[in-house]
mmCIF file with all atom_site columns, C-alpha atoms in Angstrom:
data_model
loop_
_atom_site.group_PDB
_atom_site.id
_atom_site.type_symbol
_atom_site.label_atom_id
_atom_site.label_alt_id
_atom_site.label_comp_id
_atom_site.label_asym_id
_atom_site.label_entity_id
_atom_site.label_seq_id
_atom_site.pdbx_PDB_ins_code
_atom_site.Cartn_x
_atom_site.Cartn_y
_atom_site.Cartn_z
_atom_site.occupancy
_atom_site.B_iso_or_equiv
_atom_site.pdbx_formal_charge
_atom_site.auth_seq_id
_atom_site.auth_comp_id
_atom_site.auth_asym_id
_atom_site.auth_atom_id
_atom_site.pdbx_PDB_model_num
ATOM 1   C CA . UNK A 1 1   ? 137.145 83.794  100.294 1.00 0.00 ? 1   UNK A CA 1
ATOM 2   C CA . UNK A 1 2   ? 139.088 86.833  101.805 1.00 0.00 ? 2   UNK A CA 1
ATOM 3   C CA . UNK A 1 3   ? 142.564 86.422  102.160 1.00 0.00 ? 3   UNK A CA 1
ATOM 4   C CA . UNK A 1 4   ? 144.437 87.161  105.959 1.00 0.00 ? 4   UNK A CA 1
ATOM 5   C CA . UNK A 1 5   ? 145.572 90.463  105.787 1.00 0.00 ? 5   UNK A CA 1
ATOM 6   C CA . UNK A 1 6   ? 143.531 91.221  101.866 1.00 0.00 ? 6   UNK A CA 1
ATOM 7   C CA . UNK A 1 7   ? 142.160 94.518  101.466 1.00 0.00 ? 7   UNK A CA 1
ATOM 8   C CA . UNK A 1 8   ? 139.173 93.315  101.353 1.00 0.00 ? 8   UNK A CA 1
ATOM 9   C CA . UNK A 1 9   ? 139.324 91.639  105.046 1.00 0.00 ? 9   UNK A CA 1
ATOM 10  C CA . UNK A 1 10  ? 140.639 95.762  105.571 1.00 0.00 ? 10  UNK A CA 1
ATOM 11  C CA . UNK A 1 11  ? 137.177 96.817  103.866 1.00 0.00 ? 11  UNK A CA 1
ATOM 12  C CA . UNK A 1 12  ? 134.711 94.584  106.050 1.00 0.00 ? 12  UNK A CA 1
ATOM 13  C CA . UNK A 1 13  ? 137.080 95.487  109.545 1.00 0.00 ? 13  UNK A CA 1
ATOM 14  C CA . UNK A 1 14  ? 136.335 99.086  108.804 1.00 0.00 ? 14  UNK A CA 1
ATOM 15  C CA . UNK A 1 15  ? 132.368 98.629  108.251 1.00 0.00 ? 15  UNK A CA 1
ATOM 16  C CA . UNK A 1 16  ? 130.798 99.531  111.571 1.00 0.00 ? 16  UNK A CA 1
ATOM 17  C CA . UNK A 1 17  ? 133.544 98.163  113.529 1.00 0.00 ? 17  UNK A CA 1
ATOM 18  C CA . UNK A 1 18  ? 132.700 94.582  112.451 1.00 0.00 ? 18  UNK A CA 1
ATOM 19  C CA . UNK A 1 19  ? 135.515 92.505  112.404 1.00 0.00 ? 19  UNK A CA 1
ATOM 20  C CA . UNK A 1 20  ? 134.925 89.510  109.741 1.00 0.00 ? 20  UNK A CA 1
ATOM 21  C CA . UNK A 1 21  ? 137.379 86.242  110.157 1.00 0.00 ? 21  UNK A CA 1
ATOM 22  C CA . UNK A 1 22  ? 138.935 85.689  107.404 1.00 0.00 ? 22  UNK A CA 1
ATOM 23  C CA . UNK A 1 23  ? 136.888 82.163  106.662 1.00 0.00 ? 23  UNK A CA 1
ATOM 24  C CA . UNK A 1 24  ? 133.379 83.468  107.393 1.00 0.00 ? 24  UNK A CA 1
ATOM 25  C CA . UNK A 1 25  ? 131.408 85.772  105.135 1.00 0.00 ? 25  UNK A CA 1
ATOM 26  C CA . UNK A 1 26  ? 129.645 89.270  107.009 1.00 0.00 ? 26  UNK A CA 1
ATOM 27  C CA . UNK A 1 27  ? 125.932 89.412  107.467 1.00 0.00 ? 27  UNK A CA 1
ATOM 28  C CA . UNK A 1 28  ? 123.696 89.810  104.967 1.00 0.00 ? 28  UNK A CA 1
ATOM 29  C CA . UNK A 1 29  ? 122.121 93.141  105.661 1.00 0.00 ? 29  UNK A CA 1
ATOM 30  C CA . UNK A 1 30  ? 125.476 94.234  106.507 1.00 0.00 ? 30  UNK A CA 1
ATOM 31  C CA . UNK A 1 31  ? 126.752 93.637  102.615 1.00 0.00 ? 31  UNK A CA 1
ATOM 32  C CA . UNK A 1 32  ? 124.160 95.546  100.788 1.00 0.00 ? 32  UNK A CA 1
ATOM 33  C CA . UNK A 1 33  ? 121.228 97.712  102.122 1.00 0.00 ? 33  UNK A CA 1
ATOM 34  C CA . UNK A 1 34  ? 118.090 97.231  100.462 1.00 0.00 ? 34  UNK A CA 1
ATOM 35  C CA . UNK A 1 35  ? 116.303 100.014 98.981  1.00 0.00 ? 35  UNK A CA 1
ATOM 36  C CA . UNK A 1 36  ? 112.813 100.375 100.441 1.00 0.00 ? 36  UNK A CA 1
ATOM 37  C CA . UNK A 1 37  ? 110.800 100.118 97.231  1.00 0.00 ? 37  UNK A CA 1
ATOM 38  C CA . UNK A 1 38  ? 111.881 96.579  96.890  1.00 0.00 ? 38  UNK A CA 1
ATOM 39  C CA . UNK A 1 39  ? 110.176 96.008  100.136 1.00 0.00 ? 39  UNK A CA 1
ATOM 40  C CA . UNK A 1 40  ? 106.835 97.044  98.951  1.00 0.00 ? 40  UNK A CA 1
ATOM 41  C CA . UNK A 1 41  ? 104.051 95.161  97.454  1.00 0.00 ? 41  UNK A CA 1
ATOM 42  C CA . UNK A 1 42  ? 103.288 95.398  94.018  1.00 0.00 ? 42  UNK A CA 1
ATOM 43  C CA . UNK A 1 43  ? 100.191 98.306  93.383  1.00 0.00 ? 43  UNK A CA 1
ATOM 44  C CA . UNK A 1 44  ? 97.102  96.811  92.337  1.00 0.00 ? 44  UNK A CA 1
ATOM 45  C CA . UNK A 1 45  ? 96.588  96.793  88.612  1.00 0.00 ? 45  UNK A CA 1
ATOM 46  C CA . UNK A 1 46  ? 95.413  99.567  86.783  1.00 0.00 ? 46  UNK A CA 1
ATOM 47  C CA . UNK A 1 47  ? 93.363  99.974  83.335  1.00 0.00 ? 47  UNK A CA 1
ATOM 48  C CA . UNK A 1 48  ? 96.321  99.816  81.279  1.00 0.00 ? 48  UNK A CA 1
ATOM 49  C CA . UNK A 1 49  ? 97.746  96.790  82.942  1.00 0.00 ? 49  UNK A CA 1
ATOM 50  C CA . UNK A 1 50  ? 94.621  94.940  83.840  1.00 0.00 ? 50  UNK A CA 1
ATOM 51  C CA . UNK A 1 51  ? 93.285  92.053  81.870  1.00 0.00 ? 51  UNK A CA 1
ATOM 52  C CA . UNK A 1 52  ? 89.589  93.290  82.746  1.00 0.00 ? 52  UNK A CA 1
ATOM 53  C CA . UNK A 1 53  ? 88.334  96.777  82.993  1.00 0.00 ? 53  UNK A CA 1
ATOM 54  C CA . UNK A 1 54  ? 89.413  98.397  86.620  1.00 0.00 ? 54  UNK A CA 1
ATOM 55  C CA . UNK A 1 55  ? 86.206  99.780  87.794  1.00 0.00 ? 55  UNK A CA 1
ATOM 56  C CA . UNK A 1 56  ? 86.124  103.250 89.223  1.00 0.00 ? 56  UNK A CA 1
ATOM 57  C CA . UNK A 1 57  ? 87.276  103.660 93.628  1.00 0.00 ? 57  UNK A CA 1
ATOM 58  C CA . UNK A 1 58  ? 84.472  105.805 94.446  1.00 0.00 ? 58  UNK A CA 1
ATOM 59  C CA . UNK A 1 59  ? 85.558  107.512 98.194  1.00 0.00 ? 59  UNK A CA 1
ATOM 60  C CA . UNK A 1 60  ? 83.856  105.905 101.218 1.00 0.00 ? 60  UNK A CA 1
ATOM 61  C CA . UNK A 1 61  ? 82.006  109.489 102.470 1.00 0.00 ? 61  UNK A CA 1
ATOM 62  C CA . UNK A 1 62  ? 82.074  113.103 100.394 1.00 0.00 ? 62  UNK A CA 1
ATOM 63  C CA . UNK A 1 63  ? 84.889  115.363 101.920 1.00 0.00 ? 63  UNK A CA 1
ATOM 64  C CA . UNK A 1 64  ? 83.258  118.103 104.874 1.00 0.00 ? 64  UNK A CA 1
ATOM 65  C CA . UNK A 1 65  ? 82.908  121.321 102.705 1.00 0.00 ? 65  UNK A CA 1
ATOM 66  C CA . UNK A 1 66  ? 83.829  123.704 104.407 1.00 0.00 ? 66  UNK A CA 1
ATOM 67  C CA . UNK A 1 67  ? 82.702  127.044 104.026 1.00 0.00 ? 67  UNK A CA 1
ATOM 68  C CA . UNK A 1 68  ? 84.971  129.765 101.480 1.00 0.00 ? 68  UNK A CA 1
ATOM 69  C CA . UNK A 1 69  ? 86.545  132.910 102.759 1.00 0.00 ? 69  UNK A CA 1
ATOM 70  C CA . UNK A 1 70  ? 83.825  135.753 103.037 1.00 0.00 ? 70  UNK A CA 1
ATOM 71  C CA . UNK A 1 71  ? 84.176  138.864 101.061 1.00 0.00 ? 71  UNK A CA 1
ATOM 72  C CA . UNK A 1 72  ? 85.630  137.870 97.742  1.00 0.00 ? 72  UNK A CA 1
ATOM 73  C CA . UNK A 1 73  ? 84.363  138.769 94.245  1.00 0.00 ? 73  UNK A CA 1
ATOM 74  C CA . UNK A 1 74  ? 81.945  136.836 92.542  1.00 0.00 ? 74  UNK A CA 1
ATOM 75  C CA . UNK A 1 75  ? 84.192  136.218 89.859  1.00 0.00 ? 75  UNK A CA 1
ATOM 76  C CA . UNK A 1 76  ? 86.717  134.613 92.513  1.00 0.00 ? 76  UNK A CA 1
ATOM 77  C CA . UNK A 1 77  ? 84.235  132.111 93.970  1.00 0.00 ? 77  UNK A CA 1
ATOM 78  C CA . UNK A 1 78  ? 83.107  131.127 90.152  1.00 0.00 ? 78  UNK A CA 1
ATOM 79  C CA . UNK A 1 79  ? 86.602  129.924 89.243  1.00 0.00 ? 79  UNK A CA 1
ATOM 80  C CA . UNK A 1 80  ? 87.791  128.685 92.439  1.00 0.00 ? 80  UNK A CA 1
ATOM 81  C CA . UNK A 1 81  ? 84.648  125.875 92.229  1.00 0.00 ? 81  UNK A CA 1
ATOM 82  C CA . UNK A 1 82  ? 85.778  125.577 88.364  1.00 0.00 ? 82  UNK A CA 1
ATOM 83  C CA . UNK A 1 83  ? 89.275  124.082 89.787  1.00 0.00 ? 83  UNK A CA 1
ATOM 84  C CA . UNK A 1 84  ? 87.472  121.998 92.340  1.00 0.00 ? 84  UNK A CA 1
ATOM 85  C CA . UNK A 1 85  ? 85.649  120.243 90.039  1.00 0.00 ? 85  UNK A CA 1
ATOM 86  C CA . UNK A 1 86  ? 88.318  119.908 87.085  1.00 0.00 ? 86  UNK A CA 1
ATOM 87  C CA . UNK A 1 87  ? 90.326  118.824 89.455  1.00 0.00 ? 87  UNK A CA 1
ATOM 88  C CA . UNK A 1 88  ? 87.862  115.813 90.779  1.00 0.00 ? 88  UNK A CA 1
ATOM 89  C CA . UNK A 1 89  ? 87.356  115.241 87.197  1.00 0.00 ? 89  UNK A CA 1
ATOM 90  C CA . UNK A 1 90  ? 90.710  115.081 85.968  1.00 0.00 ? 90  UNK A CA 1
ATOM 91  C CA . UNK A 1 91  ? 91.860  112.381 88.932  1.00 0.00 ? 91  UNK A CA 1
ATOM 92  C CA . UNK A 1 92  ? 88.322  110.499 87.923  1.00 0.00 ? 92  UNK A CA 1
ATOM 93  C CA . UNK A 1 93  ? 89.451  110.216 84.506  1.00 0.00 ? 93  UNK A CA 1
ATOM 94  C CA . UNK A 1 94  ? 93.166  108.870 85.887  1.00 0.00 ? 94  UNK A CA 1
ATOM 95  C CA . UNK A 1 95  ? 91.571  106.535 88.127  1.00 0.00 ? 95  UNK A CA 1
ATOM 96  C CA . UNK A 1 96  ? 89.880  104.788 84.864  1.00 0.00 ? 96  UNK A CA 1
ATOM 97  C CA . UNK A 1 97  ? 92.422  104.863 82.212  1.00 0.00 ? 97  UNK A CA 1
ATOM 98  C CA . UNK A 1 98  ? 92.587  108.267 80.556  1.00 0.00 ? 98  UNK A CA 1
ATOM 99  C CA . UNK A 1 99  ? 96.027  109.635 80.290  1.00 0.00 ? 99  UNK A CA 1
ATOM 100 C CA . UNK A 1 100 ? 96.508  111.882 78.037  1.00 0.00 ? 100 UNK A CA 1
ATOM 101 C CA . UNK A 1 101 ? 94.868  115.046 77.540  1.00 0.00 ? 101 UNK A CA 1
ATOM 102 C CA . UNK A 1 102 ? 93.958  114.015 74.004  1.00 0.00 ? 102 UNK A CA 1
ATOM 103 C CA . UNK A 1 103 ? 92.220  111.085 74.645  1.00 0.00 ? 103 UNK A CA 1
ATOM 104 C CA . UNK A 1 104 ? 89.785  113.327 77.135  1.00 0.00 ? 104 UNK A CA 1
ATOM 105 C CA . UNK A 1 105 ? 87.349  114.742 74.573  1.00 0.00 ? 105 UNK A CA 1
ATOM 106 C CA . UNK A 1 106 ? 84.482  117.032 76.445  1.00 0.00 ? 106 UNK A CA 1
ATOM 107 C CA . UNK A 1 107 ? 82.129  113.554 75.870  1.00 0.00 ? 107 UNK A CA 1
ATOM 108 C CA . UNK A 1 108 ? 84.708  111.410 77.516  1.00 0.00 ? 108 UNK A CA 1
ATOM 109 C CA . UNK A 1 109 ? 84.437  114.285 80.824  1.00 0.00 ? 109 UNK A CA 1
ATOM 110 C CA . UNK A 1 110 ? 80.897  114.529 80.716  1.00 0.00 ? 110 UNK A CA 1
ATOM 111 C CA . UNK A 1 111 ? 80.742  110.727 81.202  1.00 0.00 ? 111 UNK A CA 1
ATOM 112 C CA . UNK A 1 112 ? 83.077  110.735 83.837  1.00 0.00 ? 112 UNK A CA 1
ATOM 113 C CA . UNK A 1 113 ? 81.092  113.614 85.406  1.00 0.00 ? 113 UNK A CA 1
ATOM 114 C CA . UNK A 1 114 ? 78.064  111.599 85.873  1.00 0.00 ? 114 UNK A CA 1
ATOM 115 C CA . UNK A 1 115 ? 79.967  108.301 86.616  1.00 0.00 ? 115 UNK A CA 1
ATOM 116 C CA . UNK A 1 116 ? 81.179  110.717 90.326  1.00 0.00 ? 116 UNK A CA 1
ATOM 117 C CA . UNK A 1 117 ? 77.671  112.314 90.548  1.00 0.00 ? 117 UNK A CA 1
ATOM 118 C CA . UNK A 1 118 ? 78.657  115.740 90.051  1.00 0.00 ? 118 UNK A CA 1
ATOM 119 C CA . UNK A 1 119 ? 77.083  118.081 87.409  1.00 0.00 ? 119 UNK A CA 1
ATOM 120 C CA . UNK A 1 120 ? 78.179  117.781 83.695  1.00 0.00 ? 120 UNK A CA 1
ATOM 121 C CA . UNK A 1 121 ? 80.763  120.307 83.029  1.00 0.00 ? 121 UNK A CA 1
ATOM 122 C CA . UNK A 1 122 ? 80.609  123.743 80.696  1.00 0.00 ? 122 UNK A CA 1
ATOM 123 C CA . UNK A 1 123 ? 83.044  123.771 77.908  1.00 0.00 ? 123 UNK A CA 1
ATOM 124 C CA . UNK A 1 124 ? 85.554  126.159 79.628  1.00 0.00 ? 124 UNK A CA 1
ATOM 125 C CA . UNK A 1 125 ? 85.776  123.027 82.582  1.00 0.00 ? 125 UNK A CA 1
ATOM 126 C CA . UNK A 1 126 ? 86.328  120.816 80.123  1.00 0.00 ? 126 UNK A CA 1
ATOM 127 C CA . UNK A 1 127 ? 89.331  122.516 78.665  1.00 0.00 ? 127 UNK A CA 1
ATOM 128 C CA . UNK A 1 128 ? 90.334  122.955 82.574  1.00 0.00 ? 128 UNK A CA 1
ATOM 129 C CA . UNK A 1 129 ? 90.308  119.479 82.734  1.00 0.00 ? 129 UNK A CA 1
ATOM 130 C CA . UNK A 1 130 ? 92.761  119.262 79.574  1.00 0.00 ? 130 UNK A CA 1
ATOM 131 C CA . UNK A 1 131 ? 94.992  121.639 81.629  1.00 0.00 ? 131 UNK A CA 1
ATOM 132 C CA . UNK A 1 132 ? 95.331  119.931 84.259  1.00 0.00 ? 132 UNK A CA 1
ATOM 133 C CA . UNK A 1 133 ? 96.566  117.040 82.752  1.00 0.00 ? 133 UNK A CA 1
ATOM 134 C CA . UNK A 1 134 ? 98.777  118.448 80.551  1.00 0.00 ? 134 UNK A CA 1
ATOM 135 C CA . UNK A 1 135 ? 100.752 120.696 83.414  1.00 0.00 ? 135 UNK A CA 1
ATOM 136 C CA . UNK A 1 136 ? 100.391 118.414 85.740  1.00 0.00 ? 136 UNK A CA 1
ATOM 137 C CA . UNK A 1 137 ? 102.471 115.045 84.576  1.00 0.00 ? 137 UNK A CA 1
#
């Protein structure tokens, strides 16, 4: 479609070196680069876009604990736990639907507490758990 001597047969001569005849059209992937997200496949569906309830990815083996720094105070220990687990709790209540911080009533984390196997969680978790989800969209 390019005319001999067009600025656009000036364009595709100045790409890369590539010299295009005037009657051909360049290579594909020489046109227009693809973004790499349109390469991907699409994510499995989640609760909100599911027809049936997603259930619940539990991890293949627990995480190797390893031990925390000696010589802390108590108080240090105490709340560095506290994140741990409002932190597995607030990903367990992503992973099955709960979005906003709202919709996670101390119940709704309790539930989700014994649905990972881990302990139910005080009040002061709980409103961790809010937190986290609120700072962290």
């Amino acid at each position: 479609m390019s005319v001999p001597g067009s600025t656009l047969e000036a364009v595709f001569e100045g790409i890369a070196g590539v010299v295009v005849d005037p009657g051909e059209r360049p290579d594909r992937d020489r046109r227009m680069p693809v973004p790499a997200a349109a390469l991907k496949p699409k994510p499995l569906p989640t609760q909100s876009t599911a027809k049936r309830p997603v259930l619940l990815e539990l991890p293949c083996a627990p995480v190797e604990k390893r031990p925390l720094p000696p010589g802390r105070p108590r108080h240090w220990y105490v709340t560095h736990n506290r994140r741990l687990k409002a932190m597995r709790l607030a990903i367990a209540l992503l992973d099955s639907g709960v979005y906003l911080p709202d919709q996670a009533r101390n119940e709704t984390i309790r539930s989700a507490a014994e649905l990972i196997g881990v302990h139910p969680p005080s009040d002061t978790t709980c409103h961790m758990v809010r937190a986290f989800m609120r700072y962290n969209r």
